[in-house]
């Protein structure tokens, strides 16, 4: 497996995921420009990355001082800034989960970069194939699905469409290795590998709670202690957000059928605003 770090990377969207993706590439040695259209969010992304780097440095996890890594990061408000950067090898789109928004951003990015640039989407649930339809060079496009928090997570799920060419997949594989992360390559399909399996387990755990089979702690312990999962499916649902889980379940229900039908308990909790850790109440009560 070859390992490489792209010299220059563009990241569009400086939210939770974009910040982590930018930080990871800059830490690996790439020059990164983060395009964030909202000035308040742009201010925050610099702080967020700086904070995260300081914490990583304190734990001895960085190859060089945080300031040197931060110096490789720059920030812009417009996608056209990618043209000024010159020779960007990879652009990762990490704007909110809306097909229309992502399609517009990807088409604009494609027009701003060279023909050899690989474009990637960090979508967690949209069809990569449908997003590819707006592009002139769909062969240079794939999903690079990062996990939160990106700097600490070990995996990138590479989502390949029927139109993605082998060279782009090889480059994405080498860059993933360059980040020190492991890849899984999946064919574009609803929920990819990670969400499809993760949500299936989460929904069944919710149905078991609904049926009174066991308390949430017991269901989670069955997986944590019995199957060596680092965290049980209900606790994980609380961390991800019940609203986020419901949206993905609805999408998988529509595309893959009845087995992903969201349980009534999940709908009720979301309707009551019990979204998990973010609101203090989900399947658990959080401080
Ligand atoms: P977020 O809402 O924290 O950040 C998105 C950012 O994009 C915002 O700061 C927004 O101002 C910016 N933005 C919107 N339109 C833009 C444009 N035209 N140009 C430049 N910036 C623009 O969202 P988050 O959580 O970072 O998610 C981003 C993507 O990553 C979504 O597709 C999501 O499904 C996916 N994802 C999220 C995960 C998570 O745990 N949050 C995990 C894996 C994937």
GROMACS .gro file of C-alpha atoms and ligand atoms in nm:
model
  331
    1UNK     CA    1   0.000   0.000   0.000
    2UNK     CA    2   0.153   0.333  -0.097
    3UNK     CA    3   0.138   0.621   0.145
    4UNK     CA    4   0.124   0.982   0.039
    5UNK     CA    5   0.023   1.319   0.173
    6UNK     CA    6  -0.125   1.558  -0.080
    7UNK     CA    7   0.078   1.880  -0.104
    8UNK     CA    8  -0.228   2.100  -0.112
    9UNK     CA    9  -0.581   2.027   0.005
   10UNK     CA   10  -0.898   2.233  -0.003
   11UNK     CA   11  -1.167   2.171   0.259
   12UNK     CA   12  -1.506   2.332   0.197
   13UNK     CA   13  -1.712   2.389   0.512
   14UNK     CA   14  -1.536   2.469   0.839
   15UNK     CA   15  -1.781   2.306   1.080
   16UNK     CA   16  -1.717   2.017   1.312
   17UNK     CA   17  -1.606   1.778   1.037
   18UNK     CA   18  -1.428   2.029   0.810
   19UNK     CA   19  -1.216   2.150   1.102
   20UNK     CA   20  -1.114   1.794   1.188
   21UNK     CA   21  -1.038   1.702   0.827
   22UNK     CA   22  -0.828   2.017   0.780
   23UNK     CA   23  -0.642   1.953   1.104
   24UNK     CA   24  -0.566   1.593   1.007
   25UNK     CA   25  -0.425   1.683   0.665
   26UNK     CA   26  -0.222   1.977   0.803
   27UNK     CA   27  -0.080   1.753   1.078
   28UNK     CA   28   0.025   1.503   0.810
   29UNK     CA   29   0.214   1.782   0.628
   30UNK     CA   30  -0.031   1.922   0.370
   31UNK     CA   31  -0.099   2.290   0.303
   32UNK     CA   32  -0.471   2.327   0.365
   33UNK     CA   33  -0.715   2.601   0.276
   34UNK     CA   34  -1.048   2.590   0.458
   35UNK     CA   35  -1.335   2.759   0.275
   36UNK     CA   36  -1.600   2.867   0.524
   37UNK     CA   37  -1.863   3.109   0.402
   38UNK     CA   38  -1.994   3.217   0.743
   39UNK     CA   39  -1.750   3.470   0.902
   40UNK     CA   40  -1.848   3.369   1.258
   41UNK     CA   41  -1.790   3.000   1.180
   42UNK     CA   42  -1.460   3.090   1.010
   43UNK     CA   43  -1.340   3.256   1.332
   44UNK     CA   44  -1.441   2.949   1.530
   45UNK     CA   45  -1.271   2.697   1.303
   46UNK     CA   46  -0.928   2.852   1.361
   47UNK     CA   47  -0.986   2.842   1.738
   48UNK     CA   48  -1.122   2.489   1.725
   49UNK     CA   49  -0.821   2.357   1.534
   50UNK     CA   50  -0.575   2.550   1.753
   51UNK     CA   51  -0.739   2.411   2.069
   52UNK     CA   52  -0.744   2.059   1.938
   53UNK     CA   53  -0.377   2.080   1.835
   54UNK     CA   54  -0.278   2.211   2.179
   55UNK     CA   55  -0.454   1.917   2.343
   56UNK     CA   56  -0.291   1.670   2.104
   57UNK     CA   57   0.051   1.828   2.171
   58UNK     CA   58  -0.002   1.798   2.547
   59UNK     CA   59  -0.059   1.426   2.499
   60UNK     CA   60   0.254   1.393   2.285
   61UNK     CA   61   0.056   1.303   1.974
   62UNK     CA   62   0.197   1.561   1.730
   63UNK     CA   63   0.500   1.518   1.503
   64UNK     CA   64   0.591   1.889   1.540
   65UNK     CA   65   0.485   2.196   1.743
   66UNK     CA   66   0.121   2.307   1.695
   67UNK     CA   67   0.224   2.647   1.555
   68UNK     CA   68   0.411   2.486   1.268
   69UNK     CA   69   0.102   2.283   1.182
   70UNK     CA   70  -0.128   2.585   1.216
   71UNK     CA   71   0.100   2.778   0.979
   72UNK     CA   72   0.002   2.533   0.703
   73UNK     CA   73  -0.365   2.625   0.743
   74UNK     CA   74  -0.526   2.919   0.571
   75UNK     CA   75  -0.885   3.032   0.557
   76UNK     CA   76  -1.105   3.174   0.283
   77UNK     CA   77  -1.470   3.266   0.237
   78UNK     CA   78  -1.511   3.179  -0.131
   79UNK     CA   79  -1.456   2.856  -0.319
   80UNK     CA   80  -1.274   3.056  -0.589
   81UNK     CA   81  -0.984   3.082  -0.340
   82UNK     CA   82  -0.899   2.723  -0.439
   83UNK     CA   83  -0.788   2.858  -0.779
   84UNK     CA   84  -0.545   3.098  -0.611
   85UNK     CA   85  -0.395   2.814  -0.411
   86UNK     CA   86  -0.277   2.651  -0.735
   87UNK     CA   87  -0.228   2.281  -0.792
   88UNK     CA   88  -0.463   2.157  -0.520
   89UNK     CA   89  -0.460   1.777  -0.536
   90UNK     CA   90  -0.770   1.708  -0.329
   91UNK     CA   91  -1.084   1.898  -0.232
   92UNK     CA   92  -1.302   1.756   0.045
   93UNK     CA   93  -1.653   1.896   0.069
   94UNK     CA   94  -1.791   1.905   0.427
   95UNK     CA   95  -2.089   2.142   0.408
   96UNK     CA   96  -2.424   2.049   0.572
   97UNK     CA   97  -2.608   1.735   0.464
   98UNK     CA   98  -2.822   1.877   0.181
   99UNK     CA   99  -2.803   1.730  -0.169
  100UNK     CA  100  -2.880   2.063  -0.338
  101UNK     CA  101  -2.621   2.251  -0.131
  102UNK     CA  102  -2.354   1.987  -0.186
  103UNK     CA  103  -2.424   1.965  -0.561
  104UNK     CA  104  -2.381   2.342  -0.598
  105UNK     CA  105  -2.062   2.346  -0.390
  106UNK     CA  106  -1.910   2.052  -0.580
  107UNK     CA  107  -1.987   2.199  -0.924
  108UNK     CA  108  -1.835   2.533  -0.819
  109UNK     CA  109  -1.529   2.358  -0.677
  110UNK     CA  110  -1.480   2.154  -0.993
  111UNK     CA  111  -1.476   2.472  -1.199
  112UNK     CA  112  -1.217   2.627  -0.965
  113UNK     CA  113  -0.958   2.347  -0.973
  114UNK     CA  114  -0.746   2.166  -1.231
  115UNK     CA  115  -0.859   1.859  -1.424
  116UNK     CA  116  -0.639   1.633  -1.214
  117UNK     CA  117  -0.781   1.733  -0.875
  118UNK     CA  118  -0.976   1.464  -0.690
  119UNK     CA  119  -1.305   1.587  -0.544
  120UNK     CA  120  -1.446   1.410  -0.241
  121UNK     CA  121  -1.765   1.444  -0.041
  122UNK     CA  122  -1.786   1.375   0.331
  123UNK     CA  123  -2.158   1.300   0.309
  124UNK     CA  124  -2.275   1.050   0.568
  125UNK     CA  125  -2.592   0.942   0.389
  126UNK     CA  126  -2.650   1.101   0.048
  127UNK     CA  127  -2.603   0.912  -0.276
  128UNK     CA  128  -2.250   0.978  -0.404
  129UNK     CA  129  -2.368   0.862  -0.748
  130UNK     CA  130  -2.639   1.130  -0.758
  131UNK     CA  131  -2.391   1.398  -0.650
  132UNK     CA  132  -2.155   1.282  -0.927
  133UNK     CA  133  -2.424   1.361  -1.184
  134UNK     CA  134  -2.361   1.737  -1.152
  135UNK     CA  135  -1.991   1.700  -1.232
  136UNK     CA  136  -1.809   1.719  -1.563
  137UNK     CA  137  -1.539   1.480  -1.437
  138UNK     CA  138  -1.728   1.219  -1.230
  139UNK     CA  139  -1.428   0.985  -1.268
  140UNK     CA  140  -1.233   1.207  -1.026
  141UNK     CA  141  -1.505   1.199  -0.760
  142UNK     CA  142  -1.570   0.973  -0.463
  143UNK     CA  143  -1.690   0.976  -0.104
  144UNK     CA  144  -1.431   1.017   0.171
  145UNK     CA  145  -1.644   0.954   0.477
  146UNK     CA  146  -1.455   1.065   0.787
  147UNK     CA  147  -1.564   0.991   1.142
  148UNK     CA  148  -1.605   1.230   1.431
  149UNK     CA  149  -1.374   1.337   1.596
  150UNK     CA  150  -1.162   1.316   1.279
  151UNK     CA  151  -0.812   1.359   1.430
  152UNK     CA  152  -0.871   1.073   1.676
  153UNK     CA  153  -1.066   0.838   1.452
  154UNK     CA  154  -0.892   0.547   1.285
  155UNK     CA  155  -1.109   0.505   0.976
  156UNK     CA  156  -1.197   0.664   0.643
  157UNK     CA  157  -1.472   0.495   0.445
  158UNK     CA  158  -1.401   0.541   0.073
  159UNK     CA  159  -1.724   0.537  -0.124
  160UNK     CA  160  -1.674   0.454  -0.488
  161UNK     CA  161  -1.932   0.499  -0.766
  162UNK     CA  162  -1.949   0.306  -1.093
  163UNK     CA  163  -1.793   0.613  -1.256
  164UNK     CA  164  -1.498   0.668  -1.018
  165UNK     CA  165  -1.173   0.577  -1.195
  166UNK     CA  166  -0.914   0.344  -1.043
  167UNK     CA  167  -0.646   0.615  -1.034
  168UNK     CA  168  -0.860   0.834  -0.807
  169UNK     CA  169  -0.932   0.542  -0.575
  170UNK     CA  170  -0.558   0.463  -0.558
  171UNK     CA  171  -0.479   0.824  -0.473
  172UNK     CA  172  -0.748   0.834  -0.203
  173UNK     CA  173  -0.615   0.508  -0.058
  174UNK     CA  174  -0.261   0.649  -0.042
  175UNK     CA  175  -0.381   0.975   0.119
  176UNK     CA  176  -0.584   0.784   0.378
  177UNK     CA  177  -0.271   0.587   0.467
  178UNK     CA  178  -0.077   0.916   0.472
  179UNK     CA  179  -0.316   1.039   0.742
  180UNK     CA  180  -0.230   0.729   0.944
  181UNK     CA  181  -0.583   0.599   0.903
  182UNK     CA  182  -0.722   0.271   0.782
  183UNK     CA  183  -0.957   0.258   0.483
  184UNK     CA  184  -1.258   0.054   0.395
  185UNK     CA  185  -1.366   0.071   0.031
  186UNK     CA  186  -1.738   0.035  -0.033
  187UNK     CA  187  -1.956   0.060  -0.339
  188UNK     CA  188  -2.192   0.356  -0.321
  189UNK     CA  189  -2.510   0.226  -0.158
  190UNK     CA  190  -2.746   0.361   0.110
  191UNK     CA  191  -2.571   0.402   0.446
  192UNK     CA  192  -2.243   0.271   0.301
  193UNK     CA  193  -2.101   0.002   0.532
  194UNK     CA  194  -2.070   0.195   0.857
  195UNK     CA  195  -2.409   0.367   0.891
  196UNK     CA  196  -2.600   0.069   0.754
  197UNK     CA  197  -2.460  -0.170   1.014
  198UNK     CA  198  -2.440   0.084   1.295
  199UNK     CA  199  -2.797   0.202   1.246
  200UNK     CA  200  -2.929  -0.156   1.215
  201UNK     CA  201  -2.783  -0.240   1.555
  202UNK     CA  202  -2.898   0.088   1.708
  203UNK     CA  203  -3.257   0.047   1.585
  204UNK     CA  204  -3.279  -0.308   1.717
  205UNK     CA  205  -3.149  -0.191   2.056
  206UNK     CA  206  -3.421   0.077   2.059
  207UNK     CA  207  -3.688  -0.180   1.972
  208UNK     CA  208  -3.563  -0.399   2.258
  209UNK     CA  209  -3.593  -0.102   2.496
  210UNK     CA  210  -3.944  -0.037   2.362
  211UNK     CA  211  -4.044  -0.399   2.422
  212UNK     CA  212  -3.900  -0.390   2.774
  213UNK     CA  213  -3.657  -0.673   2.699
  214UNK     CA  214  -3.393  -0.508   2.919
  215UNK     CA  215  -3.283  -0.171   3.057
  216UNK     CA  216  -3.060   0.044   2.829
  217UNK     CA  217  -2.753  -0.022   3.048
  218UNK     CA  218  -2.807  -0.397   3.017
  219UNK     CA  219  -2.852  -0.385   2.640
  220UNK     CA  220  -2.536  -0.176   2.608
  221UNK     CA  221  -2.341  -0.406   2.840
  222UNK     CA  222  -2.442  -0.705   2.630
  223UNK     CA  223  -2.256  -0.554   2.336
  224UNK     CA  224  -1.980  -0.384   2.533
  225UNK     CA  225  -1.882  -0.678   2.750
  226UNK     CA  226  -2.017  -0.965   2.545
  227UNK     CA  227  -1.906  -0.852   2.200
  228UNK     CA  228  -1.622  -0.614   2.292
  229UNK     CA  229  -1.784  -0.309   2.135
  230UNK     CA  230  -1.614   0.001   2.284
  231UNK     CA  231  -1.958   0.146   2.354
  232UNK     CA  232  -2.312   0.008   2.355
  233UNK     CA  233  -2.556   0.102   2.073
  234UNK     CA  234  -2.788   0.313   2.293
  235UNK     CA  235  -2.511   0.519   2.449
  236UNK     CA  236  -2.370   0.571   2.100
  237UNK     CA  237  -2.713   0.684   1.979
  238UNK     CA  238  -2.715   0.941   2.262
  239UNK     CA  239  -2.375   1.071   2.153
  240UNK     CA  240  -2.457   1.087   1.782
  241UNK     CA  241  -2.797   1.249   1.852
  242UNK     CA  242  -3.137   1.080   1.831
  243UNK     CA  243  -3.247   1.331   1.565
  244UNK     CA  244  -2.944   1.248   1.349
  245UNK     CA  245  -3.011   0.876   1.392
  246UNK     CA  246  -3.380   0.922   1.304
  247UNK     CA  247  -3.293   1.112   0.986
  248UNK     CA  248  -3.054   0.837   0.873
  249UNK     CA  249  -3.305   0.564   0.964
  250UNK     CA  250  -3.574   0.738   0.759
  251UNK     CA  251  -3.338   0.757   0.464
  252UNK     CA  252  -3.245   0.388   0.495
  253UNK     CA  253  -3.612   0.294   0.543
  254UNK     CA  254  -3.697   0.472   0.216
  255UNK     CA  255  -3.409   0.314   0.025
  256UNK     CA  256  -3.357  -0.030   0.183
  257UNK     CA  257  -3.702  -0.112   0.316
  258UNK     CA  258  -3.896  -0.217   0.626
  259UNK     CA  259  -3.604  -0.345   0.830
  260UNK     CA  260  -3.495   0.017   0.882
  261UNK     CA  261  -3.839   0.146   0.990
  262UNK     CA  262  -3.771   0.386   1.278
  263UNK     CA  263  -3.916   0.256   1.609
  264UNK     CA  264  -4.198   0.461   1.762
  265UNK     CA  265  -3.988   0.519   2.076
  266UNK     CA  266  -3.723   0.696   1.868
  267UNK     CA  267  -3.983   0.923   1.705
  268UNK     CA  268  -4.142   1.001   2.044
  269UNK     CA  269  -3.813   1.091   2.206
  270UNK     CA  270  -3.714   1.317   1.917
  271UNK     CA  271  -4.058   1.484   1.929
  272UNK     CA  272  -4.007   1.546   2.305
  273UNK     CA  273  -3.666   1.702   2.237
  274UNK     CA  274  -3.481   1.414   2.405
  275UNK     CA  275  -3.197   1.415   2.154
  276UNK     CA  276  -2.926   1.258   2.368
  277UNK     CA  277  -2.619   1.414   2.526
  278UNK     CA  278  -2.670   1.751   2.353
  279UNK     CA  279  -3.001   1.806   2.538
  280UNK     CA  280  -2.914   1.619   2.857
  281UNK     CA  281  -3.165   1.340   2.798
  282UNK     CA  282  -3.179   1.051   2.554
  283UNK     CA  283  -3.171   0.684   2.653
  284UNK     CA  284  -2.955   0.809   2.941
  285UNK     CA  285  -2.961   1.123   3.152
  286UNK     CA  286  -2.647   1.331   3.094
  287UNK     CA  287  -2.495   1.587   3.334
  288LIG     P1  288  -2.153   2.165   1.041
  288LIG     O1  289  -2.289   2.225   1.027
  288LIG     O2  290  -2.083   2.165   1.173
  288LIG     O3  291  -2.054   2.242   0.938
  288LIG     C1  292  -2.085   2.274   0.806
  288LIG     C2  293  -2.019   2.407   0.773
  288LIG     O4  294  -2.030   2.433   0.633
  288LIG     C3  295  -2.082   2.527   0.845
  288LIG     O5  296  -1.982   2.595   0.919
  288LIG     C4  297  -2.136   2.613   0.731
  288LIG     O6  298  -2.127   2.754   0.757
  288LIG     C5  299  -2.046   2.573   0.616
  288LIG     N1  300  -2.100   2.601   0.484
  288LIG     C6  301  -2.230   2.589   0.442
  288LIG     N2  302  -2.238   2.623   0.310
  288LIG     C7  303  -2.112   2.654   0.270
  288LIG     C8  304  -2.057   2.696   0.145
  288LIG     N3  305  -2.135   2.712   0.037
  288LIG     N4  306  -1.925   2.721   0.137
  288LIG     C9  307  -1.846   2.707   0.248
  288LIG     N5  308  -1.894   2.668   0.369
  288LIG    C10  309  -2.025   2.641   0.380
  288LIG     O7  310  -2.164   2.020   0.982
  288LIG     P2  311  -2.072   1.889   1.014
  288LIG     O8  312  -2.125   1.818   1.132
  288LIG     O9  313  -1.929   1.932   1.008
  288LIG    O10  314  -2.109   1.796   0.887
  288LIG    C11  315  -2.061   1.827   0.757
  288LIG    C12  316  -2.082   1.705   0.668
  288LIG    O11  317  -2.016   1.592   0.723
  288LIG    C13  318  -2.229   1.662   0.651
  288LIG    O12  319  -2.246   1.614   0.521
  288LIG    C14  320  -2.244   1.550   0.751
  288LIG    O13  321  -2.347   1.460   0.716
  288LIG    C15  322  -2.108   1.484   0.737
  288LIG     N6  323  -2.066   1.402   0.852
  288LIG    C16  324  -2.089   1.446   0.980
  288LIG    C17  325  -2.048   1.369   1.088
  288LIG    C18  326  -2.070   1.419   1.229
  288LIG    O14  327  -2.051   1.339   1.323
  288LIG     N7  328  -2.105   1.546   1.250
  288LIG    C19  329  -1.980   1.239   1.069
  288LIG    C20  330  -1.953   1.208   0.931
  288LIG    C21  331  -1.997   1.286   0.827
   0.00000   0.00000   0.00000
